[in-house]
Amino acid sequence: MKSPRLTAASLKQYFPILDWMKTYDRDTATSDIVAAVIVTIMLIPQSLAYALLAGLPAEMGLYASIAPLMMYAIFGTSRALAVGPVAVVSLMTAAAIGNLGLTDPMQIALAAGTLAFISGAMLTVMGVFKLGFLANFLSHPVIAGFITASGVLIAMSQLKHIFGIEAGGHTIIHLIESLLEHQEQTNIITMFIGFSAVGFLFWVRKGLKPLLMSFGLSPRMADIGAKAGPVAAVVVTVLATWIFGLNDKGVKIVGEVPMGLPPITMPSLSPDLWSELFMSALLISIIGFVESVSVAQTLAAKRRQRISPDQELIGLGMSNVGSSLSGGFPVTGGFSRSVVNFDAGAVTPAAGAFTAVGILIATLLLTPLLYFLPKATLAATIIVAVLSLVDFSILTKAWGYSKVDFAAVAATIFLTLGFGVEVGVSAGVLLSIGLHLYHTSRPHVAEVGLVPGTQHFRNIHRHKVETHPELVTLRVDEALYFANARFLEDYVLNRVTCDEPLKHVVLMCPAVNEIDMSALEALEELNRRLEEMGITLHMSEVKGPVMDRLQRSHFLHELTGEVFLSQYDAWAKLTQADLRAAS
Amino acid sequence: MKSPRLTAASLKQYFPILDWMKTYDRDTATSDIVAAVIVTIMLIPQSLAYALLAGLPAEMGLYASIAPLMMYAIFGTSRALAVGPVAVVSLMTAAAIGNLGLTDPMQIALAAGTLAFISGAMLTVMGVFKLGFLANFLSHPVIAGFITASGVLIAMSQLKHIFGIEAGGHTIIHLIESLLEHQEQTNIITMFIGFSAVGFLFWVRKGLKPLLMSFGLSPRMADIGAKAGPVAAVVVTVLATWIFGLNDKGVKIVGEVPMGLPPITMPSLSPDLWSELFMSALLISIIGFVESVSVAQTLAAKRRQRISPDQELIGLGMSNVGSSLSGGFPVTGGFSRSVVNFDAGAVTPAAGAFTAVGILIATLLLTPLLYFLPKATLAATIIVAVLSLVDFSILTKAWGYSKVDFAAVAATIFLTLGFGVEVGVSAGVLLSIGLHLYHTSRPHVAEVGLVPGTQHFRNIHRHKVETHPELVTLRVDEALYFANARFLEDYVLNRVTCDEPLKHVVLMCPAVNEIDMSALEALEELNRRLEEMGITLHMSEVKGPVMDRLQRSHFLHELTGEVFLSQYDAWAKLTQADLRAAS
């Protein structure tokens, strides 16, 4: 911190805590503590459940909800984001670790911590190098499709706990096969607990809020109260299991959860493990960041605050590093808990730190109470939580708007369900980029004419416009770059070969946002070929940045025609004075 | 061929031979045969040399110059293209087979044939599905950089034959290390032959043509005569080696070349081998296609002919399949031999078939004469041929035009030299695409005003224009899609927060070639946020295809402002009647 280049401003940039801490007072603290208590109550069953979803011991969920929250309070820029284990990232963790084929629980926990460390390091590095824009390459429809398909996979993966059977799988086919294969193991009592919990939790979502409001609670408090539903389910099923000794009747319980401070853990430094986890860590980082930053932006906008996406990368990165060093697994900012935190009145990231203290107290004191907690209850909370993520309407929405977007969504959903989360999201990204490139490699080219009485030029097939037999004006609706350079050359040459009296071709370039070297060479070639045919090539409405670059090449000297500031100038000059007089 | 859907037109499309065969007559045949004789003479040493470069027995070079030429004559659309083994593809073949770590010559030959088969199948399938546009994703600068770096690697790889030592390596570092390591093996006689041959061949390039012209040959024939230089080098060094028994003095010779027809060979069907060769075959296919199609287009343009890139894929694909079934290895259309073919007067692809007959006769009769051919002579022909491909000026050209293109070229050259051809070309493609996406993810946005006395709007920072305090017009110079959706939202919101009296924002969209679903959602969000600030959002000059799509969404109902046909309409209406009167 003694580097002379670290000014106060850059310190504040990397440690947003220095900014909000200055004005921190008793009132703010009170608001934050109230929010923290509510979030803590909500987070305890969630943390346990997501650890279970990730295939890890329940206590790791609690550990992952302590240090990461502290780190985010120091490095994060969102005032209301609550980080910790979340459904999709936990599922991706399960898939990543599943790939390794480990059986020793110690090895599995080590791999999970290492995954968090790699992911944390990646996010931090991306933040320092301001690579937050990379997340933009996940298109909205791909994210929506991925989240929906993940929700289905997560819900399916939890059915085994509801039925009380041993099953597995990371794809829809394997999950169903495995469930059918083990169906005779079904434990009726477990099933009863599971279905009751699911039913209760669904009712809580819809019915508890009106009930609480009828008891006089404000809508906001009623909403928060409804979010505590899972806690009620936990309490009731723990008591039932304990009183009736259901664990001796085949109901699987969480069992011994170690009491005490989170352990200090070190990630594995094995290069083999790192290279095996690398791609998974990258996907987890990107998905986690996208999910988190969109929650943070939504909440910030409601209070007219702004977040810094690049600093968010650092905040999430350090949270994951913190998780890996304290017995946790990959974390990110979660939607429902952040909304609860926001609604409960959290004003600064300190609310997160207070929540961490709350979970720490729970870890120190409450874990014996969780001994009799049925796994079916946790599974029920996961199922109800993730089914709210499932929304297939994105398919119809995308179909109506654009077939390209539809293809990306449909492929993402299909591949995620059929081949697992990692294949699904990778394919979604590649498909988004691939379809975009395909689209731009065959650009829309419109032949335009003058809209009578104006200086405006539009498509001759869509509007009533004036044209001139010796002049053809082609408006290219795309940046010219390597992927479409040859297309344009072919298009223009095909167009001009059918018109006899043609003397001038004008390329109207208001939409040409770039001309790269490949396209420049194609234009030079086009100019030469048209010259051989006795046709002059002109350009109009070339944009400033594109023109700057053309002026650095030889092209403008070779060009047989002119570059006109506006298409109207080109029209006026090339169609001669008779038309100019008429307009 | 009995399918009712195969009309005569589609038959001609897939078998271009049916088209030109109809008008084939004695004159045409004479021209073709003359060209074939010349190309045959040139091709014999080249074929042997490129087989050597690919790390294969010399006779495979001859085999790869027979069946492929026949196949291309049937399926190809270029009248002058000469297919066969070429330098870059041979180097890539060597790299691909080197990856397998084989030592048995039979296995190596099998792998080379299998590589040709896979590559041929890929090209044919791409042709049938009209995927020729995929080649566009190799930008011109990347190709130029790749060819230059490959030329350096090829020349370096041949130095071992010039010095008469055993060395290897597929990267510049390994090649130099290996040469230094084995330098004490250097054979002085070999070195003398090698350097003499290189010197002679360089002289032939520059000096032989004027000499032949002074003997009264036409410039064209003198040019062709100069191309026969390698044959002279072969004859002289064979005689010298035979007469002085140089092979007993340590000069490495080609040795026994089997005499007779090319063998009928089958590619391996081992799935392991196929999966190991898959990526290499893909890269070879793409590079081979790009090289070949650009030669074919250049030559076709000179005679006002056109080629069909998709049918070219089929032509090259079938050539490679032919090569794999007759003891050859991957082939493509070569630059220098096609130019010779063209200059020597080849009129139809039949010239290629006649060349194949020429090489076949050579294989049947001349192979004993090649016994004493020093490998140093072949290495010299390769070195002189590839050094004409090396052109580092692409670096300065790209630097002057665009830093993005420069980065792509520099990385391609550096990675090809440092990590071999496969890494180099893959990185070049990914980098071209990545840099393009990065560029479009941060689009240029210009604030525009009215150019006085016109209806034309330009950048307020570049032109003297009229503006209005209540109105800001932003011209977005990029298609709006997932990679830049959030950027636009942020940009507009940042722009409007600093202007107090602002009432209207107009997005001027002549350059917006696409609005995908992600961008649509961003626009909806922007519209909502601006509405909260009391600012109306308008759009102008939205293109037909983009408008069609917007009309299928809810956005136009939600939009607080209007969509104007022209920016001038927007200006006229929004700045009120007083300004309208003035204009």
Coordinates of N, CA and C in Angstrom, one line a residue, chain A residues 42 45-46 49-50 53 87-88 147-148 150-159 161-162 193-208 226-231 233-234 335-337 375-391:
Chain A
M42 N -33.0 -16.7 6.5 CA -33.3 -17.2 5.2 C -32.1 -18.1 4.7
P45 N -31.0 -22.5 5.9 CA -31.4 -23.7 5.2 C -30.9 -23.6 3.7
Q46 N -30.9 -22.4 3.1 CA -30.4 -22.3 1.7 C -29.0 -22.8 1.6
A49 N -28.8 -26.5 1.8 CA -29.4 -27.1 0.6 C -28.4 -27.0 -0.6
Y50 N -27.8 -25.9 -0.8 CA -27.0 -25.8 -2.0 C -25.7 -26.6 -1.8
L53 N -26.8 -29.8 -3.0 CA -26.9 -29.8 -4.4 C -25.5 -29.9 -5.1
A87 N -28.0 -21.6 -6.6 CA -28.4 -22.9 -7.2 C -27.6 -23.3 -8.5
V88 N -27.6 -22.4 -9.5 CA -26.9 -22.7 -10.7 C -25.5 -23.0 -10.6
I147 N -30.6 -20.8 -17.8 CA -31.2 -20.7 -16.4 C -32.4 -21.7 -16.3
T148 N -33.3 -21.6 -17.3 CA -34.4 -22.4 -17.4 C -34.1 -23.9 -17.3
S150 N -31.2 -25.2 -16.5 CA -30.6 -25.6 -15.2 C -31.6 -25.8 -14.1
G151 N -32.6 -25.0 -14.1 CA -33.6 -25.1 -13.1 C -34.3 -26.5 -13.2
V152 N -34.6 -26.9 -14.4 CA -35.2 -28.3 -14.6 C -34.2 -29.3 -14.1
L153 N -32.9 -29.2 -14.5 CA -32.0 -30.2 -14.1 C -31.8 -30.3 -12.5
I154 N -31.8 -29.1 -11.9 CA -31.6 -29.0 -10.5 C -32.8 -29.7 -9.8
A155 N -34.0 -29.3 -10.2 CA -35.2 -29.9 -9.6 C -35.2 -31.4 -9.8
M156 N -34.9 -31.9 -11.0 CA -34.8 -33.3 -11.2 C -33.8 -34.0 -10.3
S157 N -32.6 -33.3 -10.1 CA -31.6 -33.9 -9.3 C -32.0 -34.0 -7.9
Q158 N -33.0 -33.3 -7.4 CA -33.4 -33.3 -6.0 C -34.5 -34.3 -5.8
L159 N -35.1 -34.8 -6.8 CA -36.2 -35.8 -6.7 C -35.7 -37.0 -5.9
H161 N -33.8 -37.1 -3.3 CA -34.0 -36.9 -1.9 C -35.4 -36.9 -1.4
I162 N -36.3 -36.5 -2.4 CA -37.7 -36.5 -2.1 C -38.2 -38.0 -1.9
I193 N -42.7 -36.6 3.7 CA -42.1 -35.3 4.2 C -41.7 -34.4 3.0
G194 N -41.2 -35.0 2.0 CA -40.7 -34.3 0.8 C -41.9 -33.6 0.1
F195 N -43.0 -34.4 -0.2 CA -44.1 -33.7 -0.9 C -44.8 -32.7 0.0
S196 N -44.9 -33.0 1.3 CA -45.6 -32.0 2.2 C -44.8 -30.7 2.2
A197 N -43.4 -30.9 2.3 CA -42.6 -29.7 2.3 C -42.7 -28.9 1.0
V198 N -42.7 -29.6 -0.1 CA -42.9 -28.9 -1.4 C -44.2 -28.2 -1.5
G199 N -45.3 -28.9 -1.1 CA -46.6 -28.3 -1.1 C -46.7 -27.1 -0.1
F200 N -46.1 -27.2 1.1 CA -46.1 -26.1 2.0 C -45.4 -24.9 1.5
L201 N -44.2 -25.2 0.9 CA -43.4 -24.0 0.4 C -44.1 -23.3 -0.8
F202 N -44.7 -24.1 -1.6 CA -45.5 -23.4 -2.7 C -46.6 -22.6 -2.2
W203 N -47.3 -23.1 -1.1 CA -48.4 -22.4 -0.5 C -47.8 -21.1 0.1
V204 N -46.6 -21.2 0.8 CA -46.0 -20.1 1.4 C -45.8 -18.9 0.4
R205 N -45.3 -19.3 -0.8 CA -45.0 -18.3 -1.8 C -46.2 -17.5 -2.2
K206 N -47.4 -18.3 -2.3 CA -48.6 -17.6 -2.8 C -49.5 -17.1 -1.7
G207 N -49.6 -18.0 -0.7 CA -50.7 -17.8 0.3 C -50.3 -17.1 1.6
L208 N -49.0 -17.2 1.9 CA -48.6 -16.7 3.3 C -48.6 -15.2 3.3
A226 N -42.8 -14.2 4.3 CA -43.1 -15.3 3.5 C -41.8 -16.0 3.1
K227 N -40.7 -15.2 2.9 CA -39.4 -15.7 2.6 C -38.8 -16.6 3.7
A228 N -39.3 -16.5 4.9 CA -38.9 -17.3 6.0 C -39.5 -18.7 6.0
G229 N -40.4 -18.9 5.1 CA -41.2 -20.2 5.0 C -40.3 -21.4 5.2
P230 N -39.1 -21.4 4.4 CA -38.3 -22.6 4.5 C -37.8 -22.9 6.0
V231 N -37.6 -21.8 6.8 CA -37.2 -22.0 8.1 C -38.3 -22.7 8.9
A233 N -40.4 -24.8 7.6 CA -40.4 -26.2 7.2 C -39.3 -27.0 7.9
V234 N -38.1 -26.3 8.0 CA -37.0 -26.9 8.7 C -37.4 -27.3 10.1
F335 N -30.0 -14.1 -6.5 CA -31.2 -13.2 -6.8 C -32.1 -13.1 -5.5
S336 N -32.6 -14.2 -5.1 CA -33.7 -14.1 -4.0 C -33.1 -13.5 -2.8
R337 N -31.9 -13.9 -2.3 CA -31.4 -13.3 -1.1 C -31.1 -11.9 -1.2
K375 N -33.0 -34.7 4.7 CA -32.5 -34.2 3.4 C -33.7 -33.8 2.5
A376 N -34.8 -34.5 2.7 CA -36.0 -34.2 1.8 C -36.5 -32.8 2.0
T377 N -36.3 -32.3 3.2 CA -36.8 -30.9 3.4 C -35.9 -29.9 2.6
L378 N -34.6 -30.2 2.7 CA -33.7 -29.3 1.9 C -34.0 -29.4 0.4
A379 N -34.2 -30.7 0.0 CA -34.5 -30.9 -1.4 C -35.7 -30.1 -1.8
A380 N -36.7 -30.1 -0.9 CA -38.0 -29.4 -1.2 C -37.7 -27.9 -1.3
T381 N -36.8 -27.3 -0.5 CA -36.6 -25.9 -0.6 C -35.9 -25.6 -1.9
I382 N -35.0 -26.5 -2.3 CA -34.3 -26.2 -3.6 C -35.3 -26.3 -4.7
I383 N -36.1 -27.3 -4.7 CA -37.1 -27.5 -5.9 C -38.0 -26.3 -6.0
V384 N -38.5 -25.8 -4.9 CA -39.4 -24.7 -5.0 C -38.7 -23.4 -5.4
A385 N -37.4 -23.3 -4.9 CA -36.7 -22.1 -5.3 C -36.3 -22.1 -6.8
V386 N -35.9 -23.2 -7.3 CA -35.5 -23.2 -8.7 C -36.6 -23.2 -9.7
L387 N -37.8 -23.8 -9.3 CA -38.9 -23.8 -10.3 C -39.3 -22.4 -10.6
S388 N -39.0 -21.4 -9.7 CA -39.3 -20.0 -10.1 C -38.4 -19.5 -11.2
L389 N -37.3 -20.2 -11.4 CA -36.3 -19.8 -12.4 C -36.8 -20.3 -13.8
V390 N -37.6 -21.4 -13.8 CA -37.9 -22.1 -15.0 C -39.0 -21.3 -15.8
D391 N -38.7 -20.9 -17.0 CA -39.6 -20.1 -17.7 C -39.4 -20.4 -19.2

